[in-house]
CSV table of C-alpha atoms in Angstrom, one decimal:
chain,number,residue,atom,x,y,z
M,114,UNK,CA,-11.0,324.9,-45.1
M,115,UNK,CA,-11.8,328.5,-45.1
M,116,UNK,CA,-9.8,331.3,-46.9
M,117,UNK,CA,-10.6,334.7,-47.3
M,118,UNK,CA,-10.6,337.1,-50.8
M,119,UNK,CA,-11.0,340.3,-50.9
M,120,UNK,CA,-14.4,342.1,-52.8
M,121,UNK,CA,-11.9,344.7,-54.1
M,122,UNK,CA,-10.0,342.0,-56.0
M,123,UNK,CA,-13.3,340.4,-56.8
M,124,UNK,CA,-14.9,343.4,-58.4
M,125,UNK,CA,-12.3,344.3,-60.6
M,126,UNK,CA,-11.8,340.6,-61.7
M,127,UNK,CA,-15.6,340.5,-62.9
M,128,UNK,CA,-15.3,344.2,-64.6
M,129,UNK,CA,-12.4,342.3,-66.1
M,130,UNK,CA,-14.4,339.5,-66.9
M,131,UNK,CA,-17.0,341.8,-68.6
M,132,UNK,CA,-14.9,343.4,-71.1
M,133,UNK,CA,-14.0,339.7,-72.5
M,134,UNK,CA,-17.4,337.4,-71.8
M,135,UNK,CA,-20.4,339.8,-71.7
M,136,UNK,CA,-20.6,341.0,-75.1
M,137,UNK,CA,-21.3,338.1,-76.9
M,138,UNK,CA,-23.9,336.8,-74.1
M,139,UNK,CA,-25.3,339.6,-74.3
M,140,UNK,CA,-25.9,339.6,-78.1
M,141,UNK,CA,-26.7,336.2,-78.2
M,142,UNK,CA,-29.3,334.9,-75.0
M,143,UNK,CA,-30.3,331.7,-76.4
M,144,UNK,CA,-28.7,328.9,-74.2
M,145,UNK,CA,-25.0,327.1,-76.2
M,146,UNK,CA,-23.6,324.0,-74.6
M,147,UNK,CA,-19.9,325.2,-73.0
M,148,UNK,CA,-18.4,322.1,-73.4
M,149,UNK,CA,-16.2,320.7,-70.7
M,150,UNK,CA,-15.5,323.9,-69.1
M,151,UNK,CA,-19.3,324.0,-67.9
M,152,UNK,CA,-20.0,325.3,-64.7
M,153,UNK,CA,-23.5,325.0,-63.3
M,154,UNK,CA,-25.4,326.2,-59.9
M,155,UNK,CA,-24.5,323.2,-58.2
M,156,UNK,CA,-20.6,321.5,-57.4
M,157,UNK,CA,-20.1,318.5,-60.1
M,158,UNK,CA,-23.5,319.4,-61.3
M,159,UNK,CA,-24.5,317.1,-64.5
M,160,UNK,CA,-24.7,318.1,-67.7
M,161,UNK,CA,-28.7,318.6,-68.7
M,162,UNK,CA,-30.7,320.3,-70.8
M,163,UNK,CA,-33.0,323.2,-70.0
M,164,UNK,CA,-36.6,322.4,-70.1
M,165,UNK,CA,-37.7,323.5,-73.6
M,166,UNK,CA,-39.5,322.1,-76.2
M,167,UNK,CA,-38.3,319.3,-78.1
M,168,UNK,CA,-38.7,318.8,-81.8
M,169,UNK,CA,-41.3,315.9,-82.6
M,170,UNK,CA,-39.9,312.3,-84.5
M,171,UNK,CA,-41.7,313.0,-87.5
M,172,UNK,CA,-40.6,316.9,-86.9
M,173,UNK,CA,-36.8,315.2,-86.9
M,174,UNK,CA,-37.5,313.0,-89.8
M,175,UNK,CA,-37.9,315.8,-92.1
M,176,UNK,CA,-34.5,316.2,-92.4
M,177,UNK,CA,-31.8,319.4,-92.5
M,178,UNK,CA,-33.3,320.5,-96.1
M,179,UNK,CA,-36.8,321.4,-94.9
M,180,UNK,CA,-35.4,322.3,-91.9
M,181,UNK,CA,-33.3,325.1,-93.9
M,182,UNK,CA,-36.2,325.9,-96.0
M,183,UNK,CA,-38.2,326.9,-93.5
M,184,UNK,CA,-35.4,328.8,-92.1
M,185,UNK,CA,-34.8,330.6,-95.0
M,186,UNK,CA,-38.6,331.6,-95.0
M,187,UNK,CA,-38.7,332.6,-91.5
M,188,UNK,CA,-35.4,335.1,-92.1
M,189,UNK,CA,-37.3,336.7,-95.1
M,190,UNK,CA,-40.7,337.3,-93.1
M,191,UNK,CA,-38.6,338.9,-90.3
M,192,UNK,CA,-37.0,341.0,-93.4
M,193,UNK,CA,-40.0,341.8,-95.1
M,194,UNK,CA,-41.6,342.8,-91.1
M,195,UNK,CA,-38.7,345.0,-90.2
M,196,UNK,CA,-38.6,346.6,-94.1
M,197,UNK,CA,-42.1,348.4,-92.9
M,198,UNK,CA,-40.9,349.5,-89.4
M,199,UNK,CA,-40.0,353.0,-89.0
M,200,UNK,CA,-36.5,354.1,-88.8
M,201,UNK,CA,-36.8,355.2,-85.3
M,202,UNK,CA,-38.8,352.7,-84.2
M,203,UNK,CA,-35.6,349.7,-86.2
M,204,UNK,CA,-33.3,349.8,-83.0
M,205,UNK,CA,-36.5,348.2,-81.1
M,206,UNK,CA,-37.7,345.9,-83.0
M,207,UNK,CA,-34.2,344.7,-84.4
M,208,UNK,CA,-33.3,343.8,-81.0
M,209,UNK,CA,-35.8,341.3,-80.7
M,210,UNK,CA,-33.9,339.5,-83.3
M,211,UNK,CA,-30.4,340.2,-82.7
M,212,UNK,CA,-28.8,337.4,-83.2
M,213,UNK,CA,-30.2,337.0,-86.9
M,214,UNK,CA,-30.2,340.5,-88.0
M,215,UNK,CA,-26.4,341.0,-87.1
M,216,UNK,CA,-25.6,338.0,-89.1
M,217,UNK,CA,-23.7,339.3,-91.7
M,218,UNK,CA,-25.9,336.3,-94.1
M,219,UNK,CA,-28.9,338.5,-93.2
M,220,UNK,CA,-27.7,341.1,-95.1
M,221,UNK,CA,-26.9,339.5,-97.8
M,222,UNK,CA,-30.3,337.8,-98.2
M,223,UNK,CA,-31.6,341.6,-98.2
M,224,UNK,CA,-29.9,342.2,-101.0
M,225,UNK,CA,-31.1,338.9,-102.5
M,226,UNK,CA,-34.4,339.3,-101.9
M,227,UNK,CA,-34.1,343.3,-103.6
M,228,UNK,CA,-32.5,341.8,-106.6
M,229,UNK,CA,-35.4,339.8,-107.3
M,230,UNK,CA,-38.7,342.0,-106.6
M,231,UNK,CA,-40.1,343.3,-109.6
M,232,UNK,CA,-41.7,345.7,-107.5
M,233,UNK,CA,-40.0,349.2,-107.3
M,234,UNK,CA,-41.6,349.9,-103.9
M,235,UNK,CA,-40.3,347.1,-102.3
M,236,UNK,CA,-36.8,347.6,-103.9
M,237,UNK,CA,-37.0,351.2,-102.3
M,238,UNK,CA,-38.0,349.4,-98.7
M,239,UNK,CA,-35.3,346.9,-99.2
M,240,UNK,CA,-32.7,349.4,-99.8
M,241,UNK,CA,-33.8,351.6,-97.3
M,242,UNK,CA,-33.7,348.7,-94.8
M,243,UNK,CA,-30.0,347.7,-95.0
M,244,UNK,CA,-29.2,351.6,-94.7
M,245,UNK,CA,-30.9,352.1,-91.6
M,246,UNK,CA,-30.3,348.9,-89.8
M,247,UNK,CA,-26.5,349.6,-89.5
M,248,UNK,CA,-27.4,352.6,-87.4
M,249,UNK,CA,-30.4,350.1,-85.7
M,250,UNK,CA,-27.5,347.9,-84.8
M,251,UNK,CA,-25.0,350.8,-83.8
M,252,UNK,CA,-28.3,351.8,-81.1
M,253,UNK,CA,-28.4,348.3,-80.1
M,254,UNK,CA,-24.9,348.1,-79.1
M,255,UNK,CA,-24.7,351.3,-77.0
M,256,UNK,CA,-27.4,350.3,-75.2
M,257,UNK,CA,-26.6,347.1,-74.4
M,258,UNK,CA,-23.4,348.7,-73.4
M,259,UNK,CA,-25.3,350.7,-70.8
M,260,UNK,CA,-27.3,347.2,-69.9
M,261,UNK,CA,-24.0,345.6,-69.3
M,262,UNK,CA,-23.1,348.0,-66.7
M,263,UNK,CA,-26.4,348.2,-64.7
M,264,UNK,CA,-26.5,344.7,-64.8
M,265,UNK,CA,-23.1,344.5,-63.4
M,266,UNK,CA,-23.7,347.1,-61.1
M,267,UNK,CA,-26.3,344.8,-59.2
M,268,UNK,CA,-24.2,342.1,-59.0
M,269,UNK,CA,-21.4,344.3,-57.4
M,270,UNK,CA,-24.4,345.3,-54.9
M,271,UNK,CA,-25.2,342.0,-53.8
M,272,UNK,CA,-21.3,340.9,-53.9
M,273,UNK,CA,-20.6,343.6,-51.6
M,274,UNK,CA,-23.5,342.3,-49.1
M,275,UNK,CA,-21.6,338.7,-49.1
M,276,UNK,CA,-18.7,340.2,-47.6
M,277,UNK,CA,-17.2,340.4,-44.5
M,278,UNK,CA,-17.4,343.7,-42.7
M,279,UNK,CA,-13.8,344.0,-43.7
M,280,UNK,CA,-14.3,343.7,-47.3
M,281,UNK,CA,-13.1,340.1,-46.9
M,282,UNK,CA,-14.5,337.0,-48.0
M,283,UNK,CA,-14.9,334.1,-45.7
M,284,UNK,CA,-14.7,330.9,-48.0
M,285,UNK,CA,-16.6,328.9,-47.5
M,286,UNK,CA,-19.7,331.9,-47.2
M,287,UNK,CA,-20.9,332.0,-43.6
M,288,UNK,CA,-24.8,331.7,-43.0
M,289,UNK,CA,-25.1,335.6,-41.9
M,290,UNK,CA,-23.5,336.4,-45.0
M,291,UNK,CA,-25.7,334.2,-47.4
M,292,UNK,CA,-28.6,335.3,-45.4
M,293,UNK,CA,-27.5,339.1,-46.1
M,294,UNK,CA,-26.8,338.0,-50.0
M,295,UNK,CA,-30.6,336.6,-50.2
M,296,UNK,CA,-32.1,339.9,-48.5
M,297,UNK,CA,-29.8,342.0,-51.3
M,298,UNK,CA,-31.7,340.0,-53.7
M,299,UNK,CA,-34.6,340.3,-52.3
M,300,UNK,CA,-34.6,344.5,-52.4
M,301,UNK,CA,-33.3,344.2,-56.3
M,302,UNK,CA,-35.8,341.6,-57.0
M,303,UNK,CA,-37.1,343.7,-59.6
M,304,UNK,CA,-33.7,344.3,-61.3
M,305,UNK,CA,-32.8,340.9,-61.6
M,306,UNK,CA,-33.1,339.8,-65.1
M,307,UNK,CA,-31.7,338.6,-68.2
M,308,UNK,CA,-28.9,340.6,-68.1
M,309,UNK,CA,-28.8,340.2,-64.8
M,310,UNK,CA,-28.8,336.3,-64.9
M,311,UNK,CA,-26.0,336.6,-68.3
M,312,UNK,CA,-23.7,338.7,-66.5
M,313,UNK,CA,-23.4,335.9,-63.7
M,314,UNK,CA,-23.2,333.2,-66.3
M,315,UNK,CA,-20.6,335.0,-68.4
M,316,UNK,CA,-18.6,335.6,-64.5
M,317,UNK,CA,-19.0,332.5,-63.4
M,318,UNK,CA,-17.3,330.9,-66.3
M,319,UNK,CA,-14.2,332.4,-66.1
M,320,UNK,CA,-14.0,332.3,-63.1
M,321,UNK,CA,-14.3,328.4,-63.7
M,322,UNK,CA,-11.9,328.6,-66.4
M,323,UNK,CA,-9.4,330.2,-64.6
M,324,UNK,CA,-9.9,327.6,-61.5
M,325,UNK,CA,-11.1,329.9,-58.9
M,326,UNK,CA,-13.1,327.7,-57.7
M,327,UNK,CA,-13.9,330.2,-54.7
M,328,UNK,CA,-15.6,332.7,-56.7
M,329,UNK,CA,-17.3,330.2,-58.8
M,330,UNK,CA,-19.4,328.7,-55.5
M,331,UNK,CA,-20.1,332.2,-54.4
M,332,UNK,CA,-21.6,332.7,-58.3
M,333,UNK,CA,-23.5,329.5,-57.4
M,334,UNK,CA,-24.5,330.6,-54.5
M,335,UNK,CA,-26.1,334.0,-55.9
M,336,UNK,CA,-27.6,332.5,-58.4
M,337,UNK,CA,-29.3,329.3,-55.7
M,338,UNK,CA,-30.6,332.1,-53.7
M,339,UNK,CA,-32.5,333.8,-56.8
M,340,UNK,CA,-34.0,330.5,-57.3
M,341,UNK,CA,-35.2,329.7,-54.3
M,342,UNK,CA,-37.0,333.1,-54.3
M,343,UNK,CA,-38.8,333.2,-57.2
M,344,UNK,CA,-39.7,329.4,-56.6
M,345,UNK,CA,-41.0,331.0,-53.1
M,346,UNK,CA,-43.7,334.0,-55.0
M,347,UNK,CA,-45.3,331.1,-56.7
M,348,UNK,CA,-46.5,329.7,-53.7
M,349,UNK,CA,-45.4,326.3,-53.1
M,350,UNK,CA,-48.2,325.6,-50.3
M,351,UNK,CA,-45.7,322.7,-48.8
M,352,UNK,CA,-44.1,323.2,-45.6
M,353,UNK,CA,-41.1,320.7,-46.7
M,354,UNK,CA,-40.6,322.0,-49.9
M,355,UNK,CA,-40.6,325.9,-48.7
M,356,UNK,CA,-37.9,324.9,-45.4
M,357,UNK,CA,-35.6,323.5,-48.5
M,358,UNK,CA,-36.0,326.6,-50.5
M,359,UNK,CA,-35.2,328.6,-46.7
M,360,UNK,CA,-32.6,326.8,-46.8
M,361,UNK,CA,-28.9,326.3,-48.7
M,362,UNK,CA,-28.7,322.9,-50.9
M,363,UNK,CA,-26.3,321.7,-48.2
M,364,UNK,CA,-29.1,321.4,-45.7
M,365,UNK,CA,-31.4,319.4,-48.0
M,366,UNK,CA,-30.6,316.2,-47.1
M,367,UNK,CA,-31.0,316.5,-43.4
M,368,UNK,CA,-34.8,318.4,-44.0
M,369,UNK,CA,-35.5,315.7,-45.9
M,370,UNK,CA,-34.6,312.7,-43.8
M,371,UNK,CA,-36.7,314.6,-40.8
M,372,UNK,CA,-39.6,315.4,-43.2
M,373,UNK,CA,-40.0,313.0,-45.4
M,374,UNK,CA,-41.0,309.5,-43.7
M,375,UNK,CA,-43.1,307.7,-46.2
M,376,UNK,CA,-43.7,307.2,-50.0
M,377,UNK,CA,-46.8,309.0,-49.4
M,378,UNK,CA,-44.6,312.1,-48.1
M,379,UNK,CA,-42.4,311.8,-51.3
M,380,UNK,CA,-44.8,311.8,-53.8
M,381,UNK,CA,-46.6,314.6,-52.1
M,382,UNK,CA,-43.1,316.5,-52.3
M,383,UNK,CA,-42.5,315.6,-55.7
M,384,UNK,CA,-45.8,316.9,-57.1
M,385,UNK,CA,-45.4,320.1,-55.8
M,386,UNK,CA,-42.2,320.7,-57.2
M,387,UNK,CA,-43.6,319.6,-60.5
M,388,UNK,CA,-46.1,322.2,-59.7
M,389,UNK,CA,-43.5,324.9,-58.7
M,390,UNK,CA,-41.5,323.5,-62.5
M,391,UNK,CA,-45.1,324.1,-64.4
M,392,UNK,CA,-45.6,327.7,-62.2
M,393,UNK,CA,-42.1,328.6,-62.8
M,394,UNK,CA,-40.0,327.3,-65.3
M,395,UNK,CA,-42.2,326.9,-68.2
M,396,UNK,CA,-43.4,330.7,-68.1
M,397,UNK,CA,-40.4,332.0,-69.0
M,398,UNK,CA,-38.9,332.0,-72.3
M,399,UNK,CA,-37.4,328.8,-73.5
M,400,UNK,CA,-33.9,328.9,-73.6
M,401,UNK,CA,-33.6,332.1,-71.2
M,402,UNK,CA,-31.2,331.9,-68.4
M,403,UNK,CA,-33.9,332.3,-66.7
M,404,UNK,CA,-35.6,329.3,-67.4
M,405,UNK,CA,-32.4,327.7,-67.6
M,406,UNK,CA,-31.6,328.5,-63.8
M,407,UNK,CA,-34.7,328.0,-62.5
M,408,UNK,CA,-34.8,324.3,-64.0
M,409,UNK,CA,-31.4,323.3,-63.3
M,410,UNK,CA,-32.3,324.2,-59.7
M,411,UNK,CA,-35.8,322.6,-59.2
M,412,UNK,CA,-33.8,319.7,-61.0
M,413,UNK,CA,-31.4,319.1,-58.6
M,414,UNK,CA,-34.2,319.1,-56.0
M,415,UNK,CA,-36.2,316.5,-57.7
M,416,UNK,CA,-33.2,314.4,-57.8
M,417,UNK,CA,-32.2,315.1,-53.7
M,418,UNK,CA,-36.2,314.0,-53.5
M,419,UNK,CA,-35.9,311.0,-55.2
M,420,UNK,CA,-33.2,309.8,-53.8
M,421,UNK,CA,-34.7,309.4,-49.9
């Protein structure tokens, strides 16, 4: 059954959103499980990981303590890196790192580590460190605060595209107006990033949260199409496999019943979306939401494959 919203109501429910979810994303880009309340780019989609690497059994066997040693040692080479980085150069490179630099533990170990160098040098770069990283992180912050609303700004763009000529919008999304989402993408290609990608994460849970489950499949539906268009640039060189990415997930089946007629057929479809996983998903940083949308889509693919 179709029912309409309107994108004024839409817009300032996501700026709403913003203020409340974004921060933290923002700060913090490595993938967290949501618990229950996950929503992902497909209806009743099944909890999974995103492709990363996974720790070795004799890695695991090791146990927490070296695990925390080596921790410990990795925080005080990333202290003992930043302690020779220019002032104005701190903002940069502490960003690279946020989410261990604005740990208030980090800190803490600066002091630490100051306490016990015999060397007066080091003491000075130590001390000078924990002064100028709180006006580092107070950079950081206003500029992710101007990232936050660029990145929102797109996603207002390619909103406003989905909509009716009314402002309205048609729920379930009609085909012109998913087609006329996918060719807003495709003009801010270029924009589309990780702040991007975390802005529509951080909307798309609360929309989820708060049970709107309308605005939650046009989040999906945002997110499918920037899939399937980055899966398209790497090439596939399958004429099944690039009609499914043409085309919304609620069109794969039938493609692939018409398509796909023999094991031989399968397999061929299957290796080159492994392909498109290798060409895709593994070049971008593990645990991105890049990499995390990208796999989650190609995933549910495989699975739609395999299941001919």
């Amino acid at each position: 059954k179709s029912s309409r919203q309107s994108l004024k109501s839409m817009l300032l429910y996501i700026l709403a959103a913003a203020l409340s979810a974004m921060p933290a994303d923002a700060f913090q880009p490595a993938l967290r499980a949501t618990g229950s309340a996950r929503v992902g780019l497909f209806v009743g989609a099944r909890r999974c990981q995103p492709l990363a690497l996974v720790a070795s059994l004799s890695a695991r066997r090791r146990g927490p303590v070296h695990v925390q040693m080596n921790q410990q040692q990795a925080q005080d080479d990333l202290i003992i890196k930043l302690a020779e980085v220019g002032p104005l150069d701190l903002p940069s490179a502490a960003s690279q790192s946020i989410k261990q630099v604005s740990n208030p533990a980090f800190f803490m170990r600066i002091a630490t580590l100051s306490d016990e160098s015999a060397d007066e040098v080091q003491k000075a770069k130590l001390a000078a460190l924990a002064s100028n990283l709180v006006a580092a992180l107070e950079v950081v912050v206003q500029r992710t605060d101007e990232r936050m609303d660029e990145s929102a700004d797109v996603v207002q763009q390619v909103l406003a595209a989905a909509a009716e000529e009314d402002g309205q919008f048609e729920l379930p999304l009609q085909l012109a107006r998913v087609q006329a989402m996918r060719e807003a993408l495709l003009e801010r290609r270029h924009l589309v990033d990780e702040g991007v990608l975390s802005c529509l994460f951080a909307y798309m849970k609360k929309a989820g949260e708060d049970e709107l489950d309308g605005m939650v499949s046009i989040f999906q539906t945002m997110l499918q199409q920037w899939a399937s268009i980055e899966v398209l640039e790497a090439k596939p060189g399958n004429a099944i496999l690039e009609r499914m990415l043409l085309q919304a997930p609620d069109n794969w089946p039938l493609i692939l019943k018409e398509g796909v007629s023999s094991d031989d057929d399968k397999d061929a479809l299957l290796t080159c979306v492994q392909s498109c996983v290798e060409k895709v998903v593994l070049q971008k940083a593990s645990g991105s939401y890049g990499q995390r949308v990208q796999a989650e889509f190609l995933r549910e693919m495989i699975a739609q494959i395999r299941n001919v």
